[in-house]
PDB file of C-alpha atoms and ligand atoms in Angstrom:
ATOM      1  CA  MET A   9      20.731  48.343  -2.282  1.00 41.00           C
ATOM      2  CA  ASN A  10      16.944  47.519  -2.961  1.00 45.00           C
ATOM      3  CA  VAL A  11      15.809  44.211  -3.329  1.00 46.00           C
ATOM      4  CA  ALA A  12      12.584  43.745  -4.713  1.00 52.00           C
ATOM      5  CA  VAL A  13      10.199  41.103  -3.304  1.00 60.00           C
ATOM      6  CA  GLN A  14       9.190  38.671  -5.092  1.00 69.00           C
ATOM      7  CA  PRO A  15       5.990  37.207  -4.477  1.00 71.00           C
ATOM      8  CA  LYS A  16       6.087  33.926  -3.359  1.00 77.00           C
ATOM      9  CA  THR A  17       5.189  30.703  -5.461  1.00 81.00           C
ATOM     10  CA  LEU A  18       2.861  27.928  -5.077  1.00 80.00           C
ATOM     11  CA  SER A  19       4.939  25.908  -3.017  1.00 80.00           C
ATOM     12  CA  GLU A  20       6.215  28.151  -0.945  1.00 80.00           C
ATOM     13  CA  ARG A  21       2.407  29.256  -0.043  1.00 80.00           C
ATOM     14  CA  ALA A  22       1.783  25.643   0.531  1.00 77.00           C
ATOM     15  CA  ASP A  23       4.751  25.188   2.898  1.00 74.00           C
ATOM     16  CA  GLU A  24       3.918  27.997   4.447  1.00 75.00           C
ATOM     17  CA  LEU A  25       0.609  26.766   5.100  1.00 73.00           C
ATOM     18  CA  GLU A  26       1.273  23.323   6.005  1.00 70.00           C
ATOM     19  CA  HIS A  27       3.761  24.846   8.840  1.00 66.00           C
ATOM     20  CA  GLN A  28       0.937  26.744  10.182  1.00 65.00           C
ATOM     21  CA  MET A  29      -0.429  23.857  10.464  1.00 65.00           C
ATOM     22  CA  GLU A  30       1.559  22.366  11.886  1.00 59.00           C
ATOM     23  CA  GLU A  31       2.232  24.903  14.563  1.00 56.00           C
ATOM     24  CA  GLU A  32      -1.483  25.108  15.625  1.00 64.00           C
ATOM     25  CA  LEU A  33      -1.132  21.215  16.582  1.00 74.00           C
ATOM     26  CA  GLU A  34      -0.297  20.118  19.857  1.00 86.00           C
ATOM     27  CA  ARG A  35       3.120  17.925  18.925  1.00 92.00           C
ATOM     28  CA  VAL A  36       5.457  18.768  15.954  1.00 93.00           C
ATOM     29  CA  ILE A  37       5.049  16.522  13.108  1.00 93.00           C
ATOM     30  CA  THR A  38       7.937  15.545  10.555  1.00 91.00           C
ATOM     31  CA  LYS A  39       7.806  14.140   7.191  1.00 92.00           C
ATOM     32  CA  SER A  40      10.671  11.282   7.411  1.00 94.00           C
ATOM     33  CA  ALA A  41      13.286  11.228   4.782  1.00 95.00           C
ATOM     34  CA  LEU A  42      11.171   8.498   2.606  1.00 95.00           C
ATOM     35  CA  PHE A  43       8.440  10.997   2.198  1.00 95.00           C
ATOM     36  CA  HIS A  44      10.415  13.950   1.323  1.00 96.00           C
ATOM     37  CA  LEU A  45      12.443  11.516  -0.988  1.00 96.00           C
ATOM     38  CA  ALA A  46       8.874  11.346  -3.021  1.00 95.00           C
ATOM     39  CA  ASP A  47       8.945  15.676  -2.748  1.00 96.00           C
ATOM     40  CA  GLY A  48      12.168  15.580  -4.916  1.00 97.00           C
ATOM     41  CA  LYS A  49      14.297  16.159  -1.797  1.00 97.00           C
ATOM     42  CA  VAL A  50      17.143  14.755  -0.045  1.00 97.00           C
ATOM     43  CA  SER A  51      16.488  15.454   3.024  1.00 94.00           C
ATOM     44  CA  TYR A  52      15.196  15.259   6.949  1.00 90.00           C
ATOM     45  CA  ASP A  53      13.762  17.337   9.667  1.00 88.00           C
ATOM     46  CA  SER A  54      16.561  16.849  12.279  1.00 90.00           C
ATOM     47  CA  GLY A  55      15.756  16.811  15.698  1.00 89.00           C
ATOM     48  CA  ALA A  56      17.628  20.227  16.769  1.00 91.00           C
ATOM     49  CA  SER A  57      16.322  22.431  13.772  1.00 91.00           C
ATOM     50  CA  LEU A  58      12.203  21.119  14.649  1.00 92.00           C
ATOM     51  CA  GLN A  59      13.500  21.719  18.362  1.00 91.00           C
ATOM     52  CA  ALA A  60      14.662  25.805  17.223  1.00 93.00           C
ATOM     53  CA  LYS A  61      11.689  25.931  15.340  1.00 91.00           C
ATOM     54  CA  TYR A  62       9.307  24.649  17.855  1.00 92.00           C
ATOM     55  CA  PRO A  63      10.653  25.937  21.167  1.00 92.00           C
ATOM     56  CA  GLY A  64       9.129  23.901  23.483  1.00 91.00           C
ATOM     57  CA  LYS A  65       6.602  21.826  21.909  1.00 93.00           C
ATOM     58  CA  TYR A  66       7.520  17.899  22.169  1.00 94.00           C
ATOM     59  CA  MET A  67       7.207  15.961  18.683  1.00 94.00           C
ATOM     60  CA  LEU A  68       4.660  13.735  17.809  1.00 95.00           C
ATOM     61  CA  MET A  69       5.395  10.215  19.590  1.00 95.00           C
ATOM     62  CA  GLY A  70       1.810   8.487  19.072  1.00 95.00           C
ATOM     63  CA  ASP A  71      -1.699   8.710  16.353  1.00 96.00           C
ATOM     64  CA  ASP A  72      -1.381  11.684  14.342  1.00 95.00           C
ATOM     65  CA  PRO A  73      -4.763  14.167  14.586  1.00 94.00           C
ATOM     66  CA  ARG A  74      -5.082  14.919  10.543  1.00 94.00           C
ATOM     67  CA  LEU A  75      -5.923  11.096   9.930  1.00 97.00           C
ATOM     68  CA  PRO A  76      -9.067   8.592  10.321  1.00 97.00           C
ATOM     69  CA  LYS A  77      -8.553   7.335  14.755  1.00 97.00           C
ATOM     70  CA  MET A  78      -7.876   4.168  14.712  1.00 97.00           C
ATOM     71  CA  PRO A  79      -9.845   1.585  16.909  1.00 98.00           C
ATOM     72  CA  ALA A  80      -7.238   0.689  19.633  1.00 98.00           C
ATOM     73  CA  LYS A  81      -6.833  -2.409  18.194  1.00 98.00           C
ATOM     74  CA  PRO A  82      -6.589  -2.550  14.811  1.00 98.00           C
ATOM     75  CA  THR A  83      -8.486  -5.376  12.819  1.00 98.00           C
ATOM     76  CA  LEU A  84      -7.386  -5.816   8.553  1.00 98.00           C
ATOM     77  CA  LEU A  85     -11.205  -4.224   7.904  1.00 97.00           C
ATOM     78  CA  ASP A  86     -10.228  -0.978  10.439  1.00 97.00           C
ATOM     79  CA  TYR A  87      -6.834  -0.331   8.023  1.00 98.00           C
ATOM     80  CA  PHE A  88      -9.054  -0.373   4.711  1.00 96.00           C
ATOM     81  CA  ARG A  89     -11.488   1.327   6.168  1.00 95.00           C
ATOM     82  CA  CYS A  90      -8.855   4.230   7.959  1.00 97.00           C
ATOM     83  CA  ARG A  91      -5.875   3.790   5.697  1.00 97.00           C
ATOM     84  CA  PHE A  92      -6.410   2.472   2.478  1.00 97.00           C
ATOM     85  CA  ALA A  93      -6.966   5.176  -0.238  1.00 93.00           C
ATOM     86  CA  SER A  94      -9.245   3.428  -1.816  1.00 88.00           C
ATOM     87  CA  MET A  95     -11.094   0.565  -1.914  1.00 91.00           C
ATOM     88  CA  ASN A  96     -12.685   0.441  -5.137  1.00 90.00           C
ATOM     89  CA  HIS A  97     -10.183  -1.711  -6.868  1.00 91.00           C
ATOM     90  CA  LEU A  98      -8.944  -4.552  -4.478  1.00 95.00           C
ATOM     91  CA  LEU A  99     -13.190  -4.797  -3.919  1.00 94.00           C
ATOM     92  CA  GLN A 100     -13.899  -4.740  -7.289  1.00 93.00           C
ATOM     93  CA  SER A 101     -11.178  -7.236  -7.627  1.00 94.00           C
ATOM     94  CA  ALA A 102     -12.035  -9.570  -5.140  1.00 95.00           C
ATOM     95  CA  THR A 103     -15.624  -9.738  -6.454  1.00 93.00           C
ATOM     96  CA  HIS A 104     -14.407 -11.046  -9.848  1.00 91.00           C
ATOM     97  CA  ALA A 105     -12.928 -13.598  -8.198  1.00 94.00           C
ATOM     98  CA  LEU A 106     -15.835 -14.645  -5.881  1.00 93.00           C
ATOM     99  CA  LYS A 107     -18.398 -14.873  -8.732  1.00 91.00           C
ATOM    100  CA  ALA A 108     -15.538 -16.968 -11.098  1.00 93.00           C
ATOM    101  CA  GLY A 109     -16.397 -19.286  -7.764  1.00 96.00           C
ATOM    102  CA  LEU A 110     -12.270 -19.390  -6.853  1.00 97.00           C
ATOM    103  CA  PRO A 111     -11.309 -21.440  -3.667  1.00 97.00           C
ATOM    104  CA  GLU A 112     -11.343 -18.547  -0.394  1.00 97.00           C
ATOM    105  CA  LYS A 113      -7.425 -18.304  -0.393  1.00 97.00           C
ATOM    106  CA  THR A 114      -7.480 -17.059  -4.280  1.00 98.00           C
ATOM    107  CA  VAL A 115     -10.550 -14.029  -3.396  1.00 97.00           C
ATOM    108  CA  LEU A 116      -7.964 -13.069  -0.265  1.00 98.00           C
ATOM    109  CA  ALA A 117      -5.569 -12.427  -2.195  1.00 98.00           C
ATOM    110  CA  CYS A 118      -7.343 -10.419  -4.537  1.00 97.00           C
ATOM    111  CA  LEU A 119      -8.413  -8.858  -2.570  1.00 97.00           C
ATOM    112  CA  LEU A 120      -5.140  -7.767  -0.685  1.00 98.00           C
ATOM    113  CA  HIS A 121      -2.986  -7.948  -3.787  1.00 98.00           C
ATOM    114  CA  ASP A 122      -2.481  -4.082  -4.065  1.00 97.00           C
ATOM    115  CA  ILE A 123      -2.442  -3.591  -0.638  1.00 97.00           C
ATOM    116  CA  GLY A 124       1.199  -1.612  -1.339  1.00 97.00           C
ATOM    117  CA  VAL A 125      -0.838   0.448  -3.999  1.00 96.00           C
ATOM    118  CA  SER A 126      -3.294   1.375  -1.811  1.00 95.00           C
ATOM    119  CA  GLY A 127      -2.615   1.582   1.875  1.00 93.00           C
ATOM    120  CA  PHE A 128       1.788   1.933   1.361  1.00 93.00           C
ATOM    121  CA  ILE A 129       3.609   2.569  -1.259  1.00 95.00           C
ATOM    122  CA  ARG A 130       3.389   1.666  -4.960  1.00 96.00           C
ATOM    123  CA  ALA A 131       7.364   1.368  -6.006  1.00 97.00           C
ATOM    124  CA  ASP A 132       7.967  -2.770  -5.588  1.00 97.00           C
ATOM    125  CA  HIS A 133       3.406  -2.957  -4.010  1.00 98.00           C
ATOM    126  CA  GLY A 134       4.157  -6.665  -4.240  1.00 98.00           C
ATOM    127  CA  TYR A 135       6.559  -7.699  -2.245  1.00 98.00           C
ATOM    128  CA  TRP A 136       5.762  -4.835   0.225  1.00 98.00           C
ATOM    129  CA  GLY A 137       2.049  -5.968   0.080  1.00 98.00           C
ATOM    130  CA  ALA A 138       3.121  -9.786   0.952  1.00 98.00           C
ATOM    131  CA  GLN A 139       5.555  -8.809   3.357  1.00 98.00           C
ATOM    132  CA  MET A 140       3.254  -7.485   4.961  1.00 98.00           C
ATOM    133  CA  ILE A 141       0.325  -9.972   5.081  1.00 98.00           C
ATOM    134  CA  GLU A 142       3.212 -12.621   5.654  1.00 98.00           C
ATOM    135  CA  PRO A 143       2.526 -13.306   9.309  1.00 98.00           C
ATOM    136  CA  TYR A 144      -0.616 -13.618   8.770  1.00 98.00           C
ATOM    137  CA  VAL A 145      -2.146 -16.199   5.585  1.00 98.00           C
ATOM    138  CA  ASP A 146      -1.608 -19.026   4.279  1.00 98.00           C
ATOM    139  CA  GLU A 147       2.169 -18.827   2.555  1.00 98.00           C
ATOM    140  CA  GLU A 148       0.276 -19.403  -0.669  1.00 98.00           C
ATOM    141  CA  VAL A 149      -1.346 -16.250  -0.624  1.00 98.00           C
ATOM    142  CA  SER A 150       1.295 -14.064   0.186  1.00 98.00           C
ATOM    143  CA  TRP A 151       3.655 -15.906  -2.163  1.00 98.00           C
ATOM    144  CA  ALA A 152       0.712 -15.217  -5.278  1.00 98.00           C
ATOM    145  CA  VAL A 153       0.620 -11.639  -3.834  1.00 98.00           C
ATOM    146  CA  ARG A 154       4.436 -11.064  -4.348  1.00 98.00           C
ATOM    147  CA  VAL A 155       4.403 -12.691  -7.417  1.00 98.00           C
ATOM    148  CA  HIS A 156       1.592 -11.016  -9.202  1.00 98.00           C
ATOM    149  CA  GLN A 157       3.910  -8.355  -9.779  1.00 97.00           C
ATOM    150  CA  ALA A 158       5.572 -10.055 -12.005  1.00 98.00           C
ATOM    151  CA  LEU A 159       3.706 -12.006 -13.593  1.00 97.00           C
ATOM    152  CA  ARG A 160       1.024  -9.308 -14.919  1.00 96.00           C
ATOM    153  CA  PHE A 161       3.373  -8.217 -17.714  1.00 97.00           C
ATOM    154  CA  PHE A 162       3.454 -11.450 -18.736  1.00 97.00           C
ATOM    155  CA  PRO A 163       1.035 -12.608 -20.852  1.00 97.00           C
ATOM    156  CA  ASP A 164      -1.087 -16.263 -20.390  1.00 97.00           C
ATOM    157  CA  ASP A 165      -2.987 -17.397 -23.120  1.00 97.00           C
ATOM    158  CA  SER A 166      -4.314 -20.932 -21.516  1.00 97.00           C
ATOM    159  CA  VAL A 167      -6.083 -17.978 -18.728  1.00 96.00           C
ATOM    160  CA  GLY A 168      -6.863 -15.461 -22.139  1.00 94.00           C
ATOM    161  CA  TYR A 169      -4.797 -12.851 -20.490  1.00 95.00           C
ATOM    162  CA  LYS A 170      -3.273 -10.207 -22.518  1.00 94.00           C
ATOM    163  CA  TYR A 171      -0.489  -7.878 -21.563  1.00 94.00           C
ATOM    164  CA  PRO A 172      -3.277  -4.705 -20.053  1.00 93.00           C
ATOM    165  CA  ASP A 173      -3.696  -2.373 -22.520  1.00 92.00           C
ATOM    166  CA  MET A 174      -3.978  -0.220 -19.152  1.00 91.00           C
ATOM    167  CA  TYR A 175       0.340  -0.631 -19.231  1.00 94.00           C
ATOM    168  CA  LEU A 176       0.737   0.314 -22.754  1.00 95.00           C
ATOM    169  CA  ARG A 177      -1.116   3.651 -21.958  1.00 95.00           C
ATOM    170  CA  ALA A 178       1.004   4.264 -18.988  1.00 95.00           C
ATOM    171  CA  PHE A 179       4.500   3.065 -19.750  1.00 96.00           C
ATOM    172  CA  GLY A 180       4.701   3.269 -22.908  1.00 97.00           C
ATOM    173  CA  PRO A 181       4.988   0.437 -25.818  1.00 95.00           C
ATOM    174  CA  ASP A 182       8.710  -0.097 -24.831  1.00 97.00           C
ATOM    175  CA  TYR A 183       8.714  -0.294 -21.431  1.00 97.00           C
ATOM    176  CA  LYS A 184      10.366  -4.101 -20.333  1.00 96.00           C
ATOM    177  CA  PRO A 185      10.599  -5.490 -16.777  1.00 97.00           C
ATOM    178  CA  GLU A 186      13.962  -5.266 -15.074  1.00 97.00           C
ATOM    179  CA  PRO A 187      15.830  -8.244 -15.383  1.00 98.00           C
ATOM    180  CA  TYR A 188      14.408  -8.816 -11.411  1.00 98.00           C
ATOM    181  CA  ILE A 189      10.856  -9.083 -12.335  1.00 98.00           C
ATOM    182  CA  LEU A 190      12.133 -11.143 -15.464  1.00 98.00           C
ATOM    183  CA  ARG A 191      13.545 -13.983 -13.185  1.00 98.00           C
ATOM    184  CA  GLU A 192      10.665 -13.790 -10.966  1.00 98.00           C
ATOM    185  CA  TYR A 193       8.209 -14.938 -14.169  1.00 98.00           C
ATOM    186  CA  GLU A 194      10.324 -17.368 -14.703  1.00 98.00           C
ATOM    187  CA  ALA A 195      10.355 -19.373 -11.311  1.00 98.00           C
ATOM    188  CA  ALA A 196       6.787 -18.543 -10.830  1.00 98.00           C
ATOM    189  CA  ARG A 197       6.184 -20.850 -14.118  1.00 98.00           C
ATOM    190  CA  LYS A 198       7.616 -23.534 -12.759  1.00 98.00           C
ATOM    191  CA  HIS A 199       6.588 -23.001  -9.040  1.00 98.00           C
ATOM    192  CA  LYS A 200       3.067 -25.481  -7.968  1.00 98.00           C
ATOM    193  CA  TRP A 201       0.957 -22.171  -7.165  1.00 98.00           C
ATOM    194  CA  TYR A 202       1.597 -20.514 -10.068  1.00 98.00           C
ATOM    195  CA  MET A 203      -2.269 -20.722 -11.130  1.00 98.00           C
ATOM    196  CA  THR A 204      -2.942 -19.186  -7.954  1.00 98.00           C
ATOM    197  CA  ALA A 205      -0.852 -15.994  -8.514  1.00 98.00           C
ATOM    198  CA  ARG A 206      -2.567 -16.086 -11.938  1.00 97.00           C
ATOM    199  CA  GLN A 207      -5.427 -15.599 -11.121  1.00 97.00           C
ATOM    200  CA  ILE A 208      -4.997 -12.290  -9.169  1.00 97.00           C
ATOM    201  CA  CYS A 209      -3.811 -11.056 -12.662  1.00 96.00           C
ATOM    202  CA  VAL A 210      -6.892 -12.222 -15.192  1.00 95.00           C
ATOM    203  CA  ASN A 211      -9.318 -10.704 -11.644  1.00 95.00           C
ATOM    204  CA  ASP A 212      -7.489  -7.549 -11.572  1.00 91.00           C
ATOM    205  CA  ILE A 213      -9.666  -4.609 -13.038  1.00 77.00           C
ATOM    206  CA  TYR A 214      -7.821  -2.237 -14.749  1.00 67.00           C
ATOM    207  CA  SER A 215     -10.397  -0.085 -15.192  1.00 59.00           C
ATOM    208  CA  PHE A 216     -12.306   1.141 -12.496  1.00 60.00           C
ATOM    209  CA  ASP A 217     -15.972   1.036 -12.979  1.00 66.00           C
ATOM    210  CA  PRO A 218     -17.867   3.487 -11.047  1.00 67.00           C
ATOM    211  CA  ASN A 219     -21.402   1.369 -11.302  1.00 73.00           C
ATOM    212  CA  ALA A 220     -20.352  -1.578  -9.876  1.00 74.00           C
ATOM    213  CA  LYS A 221     -21.542  -1.963  -6.512  1.00 80.00           C
ATOM    214  CA  VAL A 222     -19.067  -3.251  -3.950  1.00 86.00           C
ATOM    215  CA  ASN A 223     -18.488  -3.362  -0.292  1.00 89.00           C
ATOM    216  CA  ILE A 224     -16.104  -4.519   1.887  1.00 92.00           C
ATOM    217  CA  ASP A 225     -18.284  -6.113   4.454  1.00 91.00           C
ATOM    218  CA  ASP A 226     -19.264  -8.599   2.121  1.00 91.00           C
ATOM    219  CA  PHE A 227     -15.964 -10.321   2.295  1.00 96.00           C
ATOM    220  CA  VAL A 228     -15.668  -9.542   6.629  1.00 97.00           C
ATOM    221  CA  ASP A 229     -16.667 -14.078   6.764  1.00 98.00           C
ATOM    222  CA  ILE A 230     -13.435 -14.789   4.369  1.00 98.00           C
ATOM    223  CA  VAL A 231     -11.190 -11.978   5.998  1.00 98.00           C
ATOM    224  CA  GLY A 232     -12.346 -14.339   9.017  1.00 98.00           C
ATOM    225  CA  ARG A 233     -11.722 -17.515   7.771  1.00 98.00           C
ATOM    226  CA  ASN A 234      -8.395 -17.057   6.315  1.00 98.00           C
ATOM    227  CA  PHE A 235      -6.656 -13.546   7.676  1.00 98.00           C
ATOM    228  CA  ARG A 236      -5.516 -14.126  11.629  1.00 98.00           C
ATOM    229  CA  GLN A 237      -5.906 -11.155  13.216  1.00 98.00           C
ATOM    230  CA  PRO A 238      -3.614 -11.172  16.214  1.00 98.00           C
ATOM    231  CA  GLU A 239      -5.766 -11.255  19.626  1.00 98.00           C
ATOM    232  CA  GLU A 240      -3.410  -7.675  20.816  1.00 98.00           C
ATOM    233  CA  GLY A 241      -4.003  -5.643  16.777  1.00 98.00           C
ATOM    234  CA  LEU A 242      -3.147  -5.597  14.114  1.00 98.00           C
ATOM    235  CA  GLY A 243       0.319  -3.851  14.599  1.00 98.00           C
ATOM    236  CA  TRP A 244       0.430  -4.066  18.516  1.00 98.00           C
ATOM    237  CA  ASP A 245       1.553  -8.125  18.069  1.00 98.00           C
ATOM    238  CA  SER A 246       5.397  -9.333  17.858  1.00 98.00           C
ATOM    239  CA  SER A 247       4.916 -10.243  14.577  1.00 98.00           C
ATOM    240  CA  PRO A 248       8.064  -9.741  11.685  1.00 98.00           C
ATOM    241  CA  SER A 249       5.933  -7.335   9.517  1.00 98.00           C
ATOM    242  CA  ALA A 250       4.091  -5.753  12.611  1.00 98.00           C
ATOM    243  CA  HIS A 251       6.112  -2.389  12.254  1.00 98.00           C
ATOM    244  CA  MET A 252       5.011  -1.912   8.896  1.00 98.00           C
ATOM    245  CA  TRP A 253       1.475  -1.697  10.154  1.00 98.00           C
ATOM    246  CA  ARG A 254       2.073   0.279  12.900  1.00 98.00           C
ATOM    247  CA  THR A 255       3.952   2.429  10.932  1.00 97.00           C
ATOM    248  CA  LEU A 256       0.915   2.661   8.279  1.00 97.00           C
ATOM    249  CA  MET A 257      -1.760   3.729  11.873  1.00 98.00           C
ATOM    250  CA  ARG A 258       1.520   6.187  12.780  1.00 97.00           C
ATOM    251  CA  PRO A 259       2.713   6.978   9.915  1.00 97.00           C
ATOM    252  CA  THR A 260       4.254  10.621  11.392  1.00 96.00           C
ATOM    253  CA  ARG A 261       6.003   9.315  14.615  1.00 95.00           C
ATOM    254  CA  TYR A 262       8.937  11.382  15.156  1.00 95.00           C
ATOM    255  CA  LEU A 263      10.623   7.856  16.120  1.00 94.00           C
TER     256      LEU A 263
HETATM  257 FE1  LIG B 321      -0.511  -5.310  -8.880  1.00 96.26          FE
HETATM  258 FE1  LIG B 322      -4.118  -4.447  -9.308  1.00 96.26          FE
END
């Protein structure tokens, strides 16, 4: 029986290209289960299947040659430059806070508030971002980064903060935050650092201004004074979140 050859779909061609690229690299680069989930697949690349597919090749256990090279002892700013997909939102928010004359701790919180989104994972970005910075910043900063995720859904007239129009467009008028977000908000309202987290929302720039002049270099001193850079390099230290930074440094390490 003749089976007609089907033309390859776009995704098949993309897979083929990806495999071709992998073969040209010295080491086998694999996708973690989470990356497959993000592609809508419950799947992972097993060691045996990879060895069968790439006989004689070793798995990648270090830097991914496709990504910008990071220095041996990376700093927070190296992650901004080499790993965060976008700095503009963070820089514009921090610049806004700086111009408003807010304390350095609050400016730092604004600078770091969405590192979950720009560098790690969108879902629960406030929690992830807070956990990453927790060992290196004042507790007030990481607390504020964590709860800004909940606060931004709730207005506060006392500081002129309204529910963002952008959220109406992004999530629709009927969207209701989950109960854990409501609980976080209610607890935060009574907290002594409530206003620090609220200031993140107030200074959160939802509409990107392409003409704004912002530069990470403007924040070198504030970061230097308020972020405890580990001597070994961020990711190579032994803090409770060092592994998260290492994962960001080398996201395709086999193990
Ligand atoms: Fe955010
Ligand atoms: Fe934001």
